[in-house]
XYZ file of C-alpha atoms in Angstrom:
578
model
C 9.505 8.451 -40.352
C 6.885 8.336 -38.088
C 7.630 8.474 -34.377
C 5.283 7.315 -31.941
C 5.837 7.416 -28.490
C 5.861 4.239 -26.692
C 5.836 2.825 -22.925
C 9.050 1.386 -21.683
C 8.062 -1.173 -18.829
C 10.728 -1.031 -15.922
C 10.997 -2.635 -12.684
C 8.776 -0.340 -11.352
C 5.548 0.246 -13.795
C 5.825 -3.035 -15.443
C 2.457 -5.312 -14.822
C 2.882 -8.266 -13.001
C 4.055 -11.220 -14.801
C 1.830 -14.414 -14.617
C 4.266 -16.869 -14.525
C 4.241 -19.897 -12.013
C 8.124 -21.834 -11.764
C 8.537 -24.844 -9.648
C 9.091 -22.752 -6.442
C 5.895 -21.004 -6.521
C 3.731 -23.868 -6.640
C 2.580 -23.251 -2.939
C 1.248 -20.043 -3.510
C -1.258 -21.035 -6.006
C -4.602 -20.437 -5.242
C -5.923 -23.551 -8.068
C -5.736 -24.178 -11.634
C -7.064 -21.163 -13.257
C -4.769 -18.697 -10.981
C -1.840 -19.417 -13.506
C -2.268 -17.845 -16.990
C -0.318 -17.330 -19.967
C -1.038 -15.365 -22.979
C -3.836 -16.391 -25.259
C -2.945 -18.369 -27.991
C -2.309 -17.176 -31.294
C -3.620 -18.586 -34.545
C -0.307 -17.382 -36.468
C 3.089 -18.006 -34.735
C 4.991 -20.872 -33.456
C 3.144 -21.370 -30.172
C 0.734 -24.108 -29.616
C -1.521 -24.465 -26.583
C -2.601 -28.473 -25.870
C -4.860 -29.276 -22.871
C -4.307 -33.190 -23.789
C -3.274 -35.324 -25.884
C -5.040 -38.665 -24.776
C -5.215 -41.568 -27.260
C -6.377 -39.805 -30.475
C -8.054 -41.623 -33.448
C -6.361 -41.767 -36.948
C -8.022 -38.978 -38.449
C -7.695 -36.509 -35.168
C -3.776 -37.735 -35.414
C -3.551 -37.199 -38.901
C -4.662 -33.475 -37.894
C -2.723 -32.883 -35.548
C 0.255 -33.628 -37.397
C -0.700 -31.299 -39.684
C -1.020 -28.852 -37.200
C 2.283 -29.494 -35.830
C 3.595 -29.063 -39.358
C 1.910 -25.731 -39.673
C 3.685 -24.713 -36.187
C 7.055 -25.823 -37.706
C 6.857 -23.706 -40.342
C 5.974 -20.917 -39.078
C 8.517 -21.362 -36.907
C 11.440 -21.799 -39.462
C 11.471 -25.453 -38.126
C 10.690 -24.750 -34.296
C 7.918 -24.909 -32.713
C 6.742 -25.060 -28.882
C 4.177 -27.110 -27.406
C 2.508 -25.810 -24.139
C 0.927 -29.207 -22.505
C -1.408 -28.583 -20.154
C -3.048 -25.319 -21.256
C -5.849 -23.825 -23.039
C -6.309 -21.656 -25.506
C -7.485 -19.108 -23.604
C -3.770 -19.315 -21.802
C -4.978 -20.995 -18.136
C -2.984 -23.674 -16.901
C -4.768 -26.140 -15.788
C -2.236 -28.857 -15.669
C -2.609 -32.723 -15.907
C -2.260 -35.889 -13.789
C 1.087 -37.262 -13.760
C -0.470 -40.788 -15.852
C -2.295 -38.082 -18.219
C 0.854 -35.637 -18.874
C 2.898 -38.908 -19.779
C 0.207 -40.284 -22.256
C -0.302 -36.505 -24.002
C 4.274 -36.838 -24.051
C 3.756 -39.926 -25.660
C 1.154 -38.332 -28.243
C 3.631 -35.808 -28.894
C 6.635 -37.628 -30.018
C 5.228 -39.443 -31.950
C 3.385 -36.753 -34.169
C 7.271 -35.311 -34.213
C 8.345 -38.665 -34.774
C 6.647 -38.628 -38.027
C 7.910 -35.656 -39.086
C 11.036 -36.694 -38.428
C 11.470 -33.617 -35.675
C 13.060 -34.009 -32.340
C 11.468 -33.011 -28.927
C 12.930 -31.765 -25.362
C 11.265 -30.963 -22.538
C 12.189 -26.857 -21.647
C 9.969 -26.197 -18.407
C 8.202 -27.554 -15.657
C 5.861 -26.148 -14.359
C 3.901 -27.873 -11.005
C -0.005 -26.371 -10.519
C -1.434 -28.663 -8.011
C -4.337 -26.935 -6.351
C -3.666 -26.511 -2.670
C -5.116 -29.319 -0.424
C -5.485 -31.842 -3.359
C -3.627 -35.005 -3.300
C -3.552 -35.226 -6.805
C -0.597 -33.740 -8.372
C -0.996 -31.602 -11.373
C 1.578 -30.424 -13.782
C 1.952 -28.710 -17.336
C 5.190 -29.089 -19.282
C 6.361 -27.059 -21.996
C 8.128 -28.728 -25.131
C 10.530 -27.527 -27.703
C 10.076 -29.444 -31.588
C 12.934 -29.012 -33.386
C 12.992 -29.993 -37.302
C 16.466 -30.038 -39.439
C 16.073 -29.884 -43.069
C 16.927 -33.102 -44.537
C 19.301 -31.088 -46.712
C 20.985 -29.015 -44.026
C 22.970 -30.287 -40.872
C 21.453 -27.954 -38.243
C 19.729 -24.796 -37.952
C 21.438 -21.753 -37.979
C 20.708 -18.212 -36.659
C 23.481 -15.148 -37.455
C 23.249 -12.384 -34.396
C 25.570 -9.052 -34.489
C 26.817 -7.747 -31.069
C 26.864 -4.283 -30.930
C 27.466 -1.501 -28.436
C 30.056 0.926 -27.502
C 33.495 0.513 -25.871
C 33.374 -1.348 -22.386
C 30.396 -2.277 -22.351
C 31.235 -5.999 -22.248
C 30.269 -7.474 -25.742
C 33.968 -9.773 -26.039
C 33.326 -10.617 -22.634
C 29.732 -11.922 -23.279
C 30.320 -13.763 -26.240
C 33.152 -15.350 -24.242
C 30.856 -16.302 -21.388
C 28.480 -17.892 -23.864
C 30.849 -20.174 -26.045
C 32.805 -20.639 -22.844
C 30.902 -21.461 -20.094
C 32.206 -19.922 -16.321
C 31.559 -16.358 -15.614
C 34.290 -13.456 -16.082
C 36.845 -12.424 -12.727
C 35.939 -8.657 -14.066
C 39.646 -8.100 -15.727
C 38.293 -9.495 -19.313
C 39.461 -13.411 -18.842
C 36.826 -14.659 -21.178
C 37.260 -12.013 -23.939
C 41.090 -13.523 -24.745
C 39.548 -16.124 -27.281
C 38.203 -14.496 -29.597
C 40.291 -11.550 -30.131
C 42.076 -11.980 -33.312
C 44.901 -9.632 -33.149
C 47.703 -8.572 -31.040
C 46.962 -5.218 -30.150
C 43.489 -6.425 -28.992
C 44.800 -8.506 -26.289
C 46.857 -5.147 -25.790
C 43.750 -2.828 -25.382
C 41.227 -4.966 -24.435
C 39.036 -4.122 -27.523
C 38.087 -5.644 -30.718
C 38.755 -3.808 -33.814
C 38.162 -6.383 -36.451
C 35.023 -8.825 -37.450
C 35.237 -11.826 -34.437
C 32.867 -14.888 -34.927
C 32.021 -17.744 -32.603
C 29.048 -19.838 -32.063
C 26.953 -21.254 -29.317
C 25.309 -24.925 -30.256
C 21.987 -25.954 -29.161
C 21.058 -29.702 -28.761
C 17.178 -31.191 -28.937
C 16.368 -30.049 -25.441
C 18.162 -26.186 -25.180
C 21.101 -26.816 -23.772
C 24.088 -25.609 -24.653
C 26.688 -28.095 -26.452
C 29.923 -26.170 -25.672
C 30.391 -26.440 -22.039
C 30.614 -30.447 -22.846
C 32.302 -30.595 -26.194
C 35.549 -29.119 -26.864
C 36.418 -28.557 -30.310
C 34.095 -26.237 -32.619
C 33.830 -28.989 -34.526
C 32.786 -31.193 -31.859
C 30.117 -28.738 -31.204
C 28.923 -28.292 -34.546
C 28.612 -32.209 -34.938
C 26.049 -32.388 -31.424
C 24.216 -29.249 -32.292
C 20.503 -28.741 -33.978
C 20.687 -25.272 -33.460
C 23.666 -22.835 -34.216
C 23.980 -18.984 -33.184
C 26.969 -17.588 -34.794
C 27.745 -14.388 -32.807
C 29.247 -11.579 -34.381
C 31.120 -9.421 -32.418
C 32.253 -6.174 -33.744
C 33.976 -3.602 -32.967
C 32.650 -0.616 -30.235
C 34.628 2.007 -30.306
C 33.798 4.824 -32.809
C 37.075 4.780 -34.677
C 36.510 1.706 -35.588
C 32.979 2.297 -37.118
C 33.743 1.814 -40.511
C 34.363 -2.424 -40.002
C 31.166 -2.085 -38.017
C 29.214 -1.225 -40.168
C 31.052 -3.591 -43.369
C 30.201 -6.077 -40.511
C 26.743 -5.237 -40.094
C 26.062 -5.189 -44.337
C 28.585 -7.717 -45.299
C 27.800 -10.577 -42.784
C 23.763 -9.864 -43.027
C 23.014 -10.792 -39.305
C 19.164 -12.173 -39.181
C 19.414 -10.158 -35.889
C 21.220 -8.035 -33.719
C 21.852 -7.369 -29.860
C 22.669 -4.244 -28.642
C 24.258 -3.947 -25.355
C 24.283 -0.983 -23.059
C 26.074 -0.516 -19.991
C 23.951 0.176 -17.023
C 26.794 2.173 -15.590
C 26.973 4.930 -18.290
C 23.675 4.215 -19.842
C 23.507 4.766 -24.136
C 26.934 6.470 -25.178
C 27.521 8.101 -28.558
C 28.398 4.607 -29.894
C 25.183 3.610 -28.651
C 23.303 5.940 -31.040
C 25.529 5.670 -34.196
C 25.159 1.875 -34.168
C 21.266 1.704 -33.093
C 21.200 4.065 -36.459
C 22.577 1.207 -38.536
C 20.147 -0.944 -37.610
C 17.461 0.962 -38.113
C 18.708 2.184 -41.214
C 19.323 -1.768 -42.582
C 15.913 -2.903 -41.225
C 17.163 -5.630 -38.995
C 15.457 -7.243 -36.123
C 17.217 -6.139 -32.653
C 16.966 -6.928 -28.796
C 18.933 -4.509 -26.085
C 21.187 -6.151 -23.084
C 21.726 -3.645 -20.363
C 25.249 -5.311 -18.881
C 27.206 -4.983 -15.567
C 23.866 -4.828 -13.788
C 25.499 -6.059 -10.886
C 27.743 -2.586 -10.445
C 24.745 -0.518 -10.144
C 22.205 0.154 -7.627
C 18.155 0.105 -8.312
C 17.999 3.831 -9.185
C 20.859 4.215 -11.484
C 19.187 0.812 -13.264
C 16.133 2.728 -13.411
C 17.653 5.455 -14.790
C 19.351 3.974 -17.491
C 16.280 1.738 -18.580
C 14.124 5.342 -18.655
C 17.471 6.807 -21.308
C 17.131 3.359 -22.978
C 12.905 3.857 -23.477
C 14.041 7.618 -24.672
C 16.816 6.696 -27.215
C 14.490 3.750 -28.786
C 11.517 6.439 -28.936
C 13.537 9.090 -30.536
C 14.495 6.159 -33.327
C 11.124 5.886 -34.209
C 10.508 2.173 -32.518
C 6.540 2.307 -32.376
C 5.919 -1.612 -31.549
C 6.807 -0.773 -27.959
C 9.468 -2.703 -25.121
C 9.153 -5.290 -22.883
C 11.590 -6.094 -19.871
C 12.104 -9.644 -20.151
C 12.264 -11.108 -16.206
C 10.933 -15.080 -16.620
C 10.615 -18.269 -18.850
C 7.622 -16.944 -20.491
C 8.495 -13.300 -21.171
C 11.908 -14.909 -22.844
C 9.443 -17.270 -25.343
C 7.185 -14.706 -25.982
C 9.420 -11.453 -26.733
C 11.152 -14.173 -29.000
C 8.088 -15.007 -30.707
C 7.197 -11.167 -31.016
C 10.458 -9.966 -32.658
C 9.078 -9.796 -36.174
C 6.190 -7.726 -34.798
C 8.521 -5.182 -33.914
C 8.655 -5.615 -29.907
C 12.090 -5.080 -28.746
C 12.618 -7.208 -25.786
C 15.015 -5.693 -22.722
C 16.983 -7.783 -20.841
C 19.611 -7.240 -18.036
C 23.146 -8.869 -16.959
C 26.380 -9.674 -15.439
C 28.904 -11.386 -16.666
C 30.608 -11.630 -13.471
C 27.595 -13.077 -11.149
C 25.764 -14.549 -13.612
C 22.574 -12.461 -13.490
C 20.215 -12.965 -15.733
C 22.907 -15.453 -17.871
C 20.371 -18.106 -17.803
C 17.681 -16.300 -19.500
C 19.514 -15.073 -21.963
C 20.658 -18.487 -22.880
C 16.947 -19.379 -23.138
C 15.819 -16.256 -24.884
C 18.742 -17.136 -27.631
C 17.393 -20.798 -27.829
C 13.681 -19.301 -28.370
C 14.694 -16.865 -30.675
C 13.717 -17.822 -34.494
C 16.386 -18.853 -37.195
C 15.016 -16.328 -39.386
C 13.497 -12.982 -37.867
C 11.771 -11.869 -41.236
C 8.691 -14.006 -42.093
C 9.129 -16.086 -45.318
C 6.396 -18.983 -46.144
C 7.880 -21.910 -47.790
C 6.740 -20.948 -51.654
C 9.067 -18.003 -51.254
C 11.626 -20.330 -49.789
C 11.219 -22.564 -53.280
C 11.349 -19.191 -55.013
C 14.931 -18.307 -53.843
C 16.384 -21.469 -54.295
C 15.034 -21.725 -58.002
C 16.775 -19.273 -58.932
C 20.295 -18.478 -60.427
C 22.827 -18.721 -57.477
C 24.595 -15.457 -56.500
C 27.235 -15.735 -53.690
C 28.515 -12.423 -52.070
C 32.352 -12.825 -50.808
C 32.693 -11.534 -47.169
C 36.513 -12.543 -47.102
C 38.851 -14.031 -48.658
C 41.753 -16.577 -47.662
C 44.707 -18.295 -48.811
C 45.315 -21.939 -47.263
C 47.893 -23.575 -48.261
C 47.598 -27.350 -50.284
C 44.174 -25.942 -50.468
C 44.145 -22.245 -52.614
C 41.631 -19.580 -52.515
C 39.124 -19.750 -49.987
C 35.830 -17.654 -50.133
C 33.866 -16.722 -47.270
C 30.239 -15.275 -47.620
C 26.613 -15.700 -48.029
C 24.348 -17.169 -50.568
C 21.447 -14.917 -51.273
C 19.595 -16.789 -54.083
C 19.714 -19.817 -55.758
C 22.039 -23.391 -54.570
C 25.322 -24.160 -54.906
C 26.482 -27.506 -55.432
C 30.406 -29.220 -55.286
C 32.292 -29.292 -58.559
C 29.411 -26.352 -59.952
C 31.028 -24.276 -62.781
C 29.923 -20.229 -62.006
C 31.583 -17.388 -62.730
C 33.127 -14.628 -60.524
C 33.909 -11.345 -60.660
C 33.776 -8.370 -61.153
C 37.627 -7.632 -61.184
C 38.710 -3.912 -61.228
C 38.436 -4.129 -65.263
C 34.948 -5.241 -64.712
C 35.308 -8.432 -66.554
C 33.973 -12.037 -64.798
C 36.127 -15.036 -65.021
C 34.917 -18.541 -64.663
C 36.107 -21.002 -62.023
C 34.730 -24.396 -59.999
C 33.476 -25.000 -56.814
C 35.689 -27.185 -54.547
C 34.788 -28.200 -51.100
C 31.790 -26.183 -49.217
C 31.990 -25.971 -45.275
C 29.950 -24.546 -42.626
C 31.112 -23.631 -39.289
C 34.022 -25.767 -40.678
C 31.774 -28.702 -41.323
C 32.018 -30.402 -44.726
C 28.765 -30.199 -46.714
C 27.511 -30.713 -50.008
C 25.542 -27.650 -50.697
C 24.157 -24.687 -49.509
C 20.651 -22.805 -49.592
C 19.698 -19.036 -49.821
C 20.049 -17.680 -46.314
C 23.732 -19.774 -45.315
C 26.865 -18.330 -45.242
C 29.722 -20.699 -46.165
C 33.316 -21.025 -47.283
C 34.254 -22.016 -50.583
C 37.308 -23.215 -52.395
C 38.158 -22.093 -55.330
C 39.446 -23.592 -58.139
C 40.744 -21.414 -61.371
C 40.637 -22.906 -64.944
C 43.362 -20.525 -65.915
C 46.014 -18.005 -63.410
C 44.554 -17.638 -60.387
C 43.786 -14.053 -60.120
C 42.980 -11.869 -57.285
C 39.777 -12.454 -55.459
C 38.091 -9.106 -52.797
C 35.404 -8.407 -50.671
C 32.517 -7.404 -52.553
C 32.921 -9.865 -55.599
C 30.568 -12.426 -56.628
C 29.632 -16.074 -57.423
C 27.026 -16.272 -59.829
C 25.569 -18.394 -62.344
C 27.358 -19.071 -66.257
C 23.191 -17.877 -67.374
C 23.096 -15.206 -65.499
C 23.114 -11.654 -67.081
C 23.994 -9.499 -64.205
C 27.042 -7.515 -64.749
C 29.205 -5.018 -62.945
C 28.234 -1.756 -62.847
C 29.611 1.950 -61.905
C 27.060 4.422 -62.094
C 23.315 3.924 -60.000
C 20.676 5.552 -58.474
C 19.464 5.328 -54.931
C 16.708 6.612 -52.782
C 18.390 8.669 -50.156
C 17.488 10.285 -46.894
C 20.416 12.672 -45.417
C 20.002 12.094 -42.092
C 22.495 14.922 -40.892
C 25.059 17.293 -42.611
C 27.089 20.139 -41.261
C 25.256 22.233 -43.685
C 21.176 21.889 -44.521
C 21.881 20.155 -48.027
C 24.277 18.603 -50.063
C 25.002 19.459 -53.351
C 26.412 17.569 -56.529
C 30.050 16.360 -56.799
C 30.153 15.642 -53.014
C 31.728 12.382 -52.513
C 30.518 9.783 -49.846
C 31.872 6.820 -48.427
C 28.927 4.273 -50.056
C 28.519 0.845 -47.980
C 26.364 -1.621 -50.456
C 26.082 -5.157 -48.651
C 29.983 -6.206 -48.841
C 30.389 -3.386 -51.462
C 32.718 -0.412 -49.718
C 34.239 2.356 -52.139
C 34.070 6.440 -52.351
C 31.120 7.464 -55.067
C 30.547 10.647 -56.284
C 27.073 12.742 -56.591
C 26.537 13.299 -59.896
C 22.602 14.588 -60.033
C 19.185 14.257 -58.852
C 15.712 13.628 -60.171
C 13.261 16.298 -59.222
C 15.128 17.929 -56.691
C 18.311 20.473 -56.715
C 20.183 18.748 -53.555
C 20.378 16.278 -50.712
C 18.540 18.094 -48.145
C 17.991 16.523 -44.583
C 14.818 14.529 -43.831
C 13.623 14.409 -47.231
C 14.097 11.472 -49.457
C 15.500 12.088 -52.928
C 16.130 10.103 -55.776
C 20.012 10.383 -56.572
C 22.888 9.440 -59.134
C 26.322 8.058 -58.307
C 29.742 6.664 -59.447
C 32.030 4.875 -58.168
C 35.184 6.314 -58.183
C 37.853 3.493 -58.348
C 36.024 0.289 -60.148
C 33.160 -1.094 -61.021
C 31.144 -3.207 -58.122
C 28.709 -6.100 -57.938
C 25.193 -4.048 -57.253
C 21.718 -4.900 -57.319
C 18.359 -3.341 -57.054
C 16.426 -3.536 -53.538
C 19.714 -3.266 -51.886
C 20.068 -1.430 -48.532
C 22.781 1.790 -48.629
C 24.434 3.463 -46.378
C 26.479 7.023 -47.049
C 28.719 8.425 -44.633
C 31.792 11.055 -44.544
C 32.816 12.493 -41.611
C 29.581 14.511 -40.099
C 27.559 13.528 -43.042
C 25.278 10.501 -42.958
C 22.421 9.161 -45.013
C 21.116 5.613 -45.724
C 18.776 4.730 -48.595
C 18.004 1.865 -51.241
C 19.347 1.256 -54.926
C 16.586 1.316 -56.580
C 18.873 1.191 -60.999
C 21.906 0.179 -61.707
C 23.538 1.054 -65.609
C 25.723 -1.900 -66.368
C 29.469 -0.822 -67.106
C 30.275 -3.535 -69.316
C 28.322 -7.094 -70.147
C 29.841 -10.125 -69.042
C 32.596 -11.729 -71.830
C 31.037 -13.816 -74.215
C 33.057 -16.798 -72.617
C 31.012 -16.600 -70.032
């Protein structure tokens, strides 16, 4: 891994941000004094000086351009009206702005997309009698086969940094009383209420409408929030205490978050848990951003000390894209768009005073629904494959039966589809039928790759045990269970210099968590710290469903490693009845 020193822009040395809000208009020296970064050819942000009475051919070109920007943003695009391509904010008169906005709405309507004004800037030159304004518009297109856009966001950080409190403030509105009042609704077990610490995986959602406003604060039930939202951010609140690290790893590898939020207290700075969580995020190659909490409890000097510690920690973790403090709406927009390039946004908040929360909400609204770029061709290729659904959690609901919750990796699953489920502990797969399907408690007819859902399982014979790590796949699929597999492993830490044959690890591969034994090596005699090695493993207890290319984490005490599955050896073929 190449390490590169990255400059951390803190409050003292960060360059001035050329951003003008409504209150700053009086300080402007002229329309060209306000400047945004130059327009990028790629991405979902488009600059337009004006859109006045375009011809039919010009309108067709503009619609095609909007379609491209929406595709770049996975269904979301930002239009800056009154802004030149070089980033100069010139603004428009009231009549020009109204006509341009009408044209923009017509363009969006032709694509069945919604339009909402996110921000307005007054850029009237001094001593001018004619007002000039620029607006920032969010275009959002929800695919016809989906009810909403969805982003899965994992909340990470050590104990007492305010993860559950932050989730409570985001989903319930208002601010905390300093005693953890907002976190109570997220806890699942009595001991969590008593200790104030999360020990399980807690889920909640934040819904945004077409204008970027949070729906949760108006609608009271989850069903109403989901129904009225165009974009849902599913918050995956993970345990922070080191003794629950296994649960945290399972949440990260099994729930497949598209993005992570790493919380660090401004009081204590990075801790052992922070380093562990950052290592997991880097090992799984998940985009992430940093939030410094409890800003109200520290002075400027302490805040700057912690900021520099965070910068040094990220450099040691191999972050080479650079880091950027988010201190304005325009910063939030640019930081969200640049996360796919490896640039780490850093925000500062207080869940008691509310400092920074408005900016954080805007950042979440701007955050792409998929931080990894996938074009339309790749998406269609995934849908055309045989369905492959990984089971993350299992529930038994009275009068319904077995409910399997998880994520669809490939293909498409519809109500009534006949699939095979397994592997059982003897390696077999059983024929089942898909009952009802729900996403965020809302009934749907089908699900597509990358979507999480709850599926009612109808058994054709006697109901069998369903466990985490099992899969639902096509009857035509020939993927089977395996005991033996080969992985490319890098050992990160170990009490001695190397690990030899016979050592046993806890292995995390997606939703699979099981003890595996190290059988041998290809071209080496041991696993050495800092070296990539091809190693052969065998599960100890029973076969699992494992796919080539899946990220892998190994742990046992102070022994840690990461890697990727490169080959599997089928244990038993699917039964002929499948």
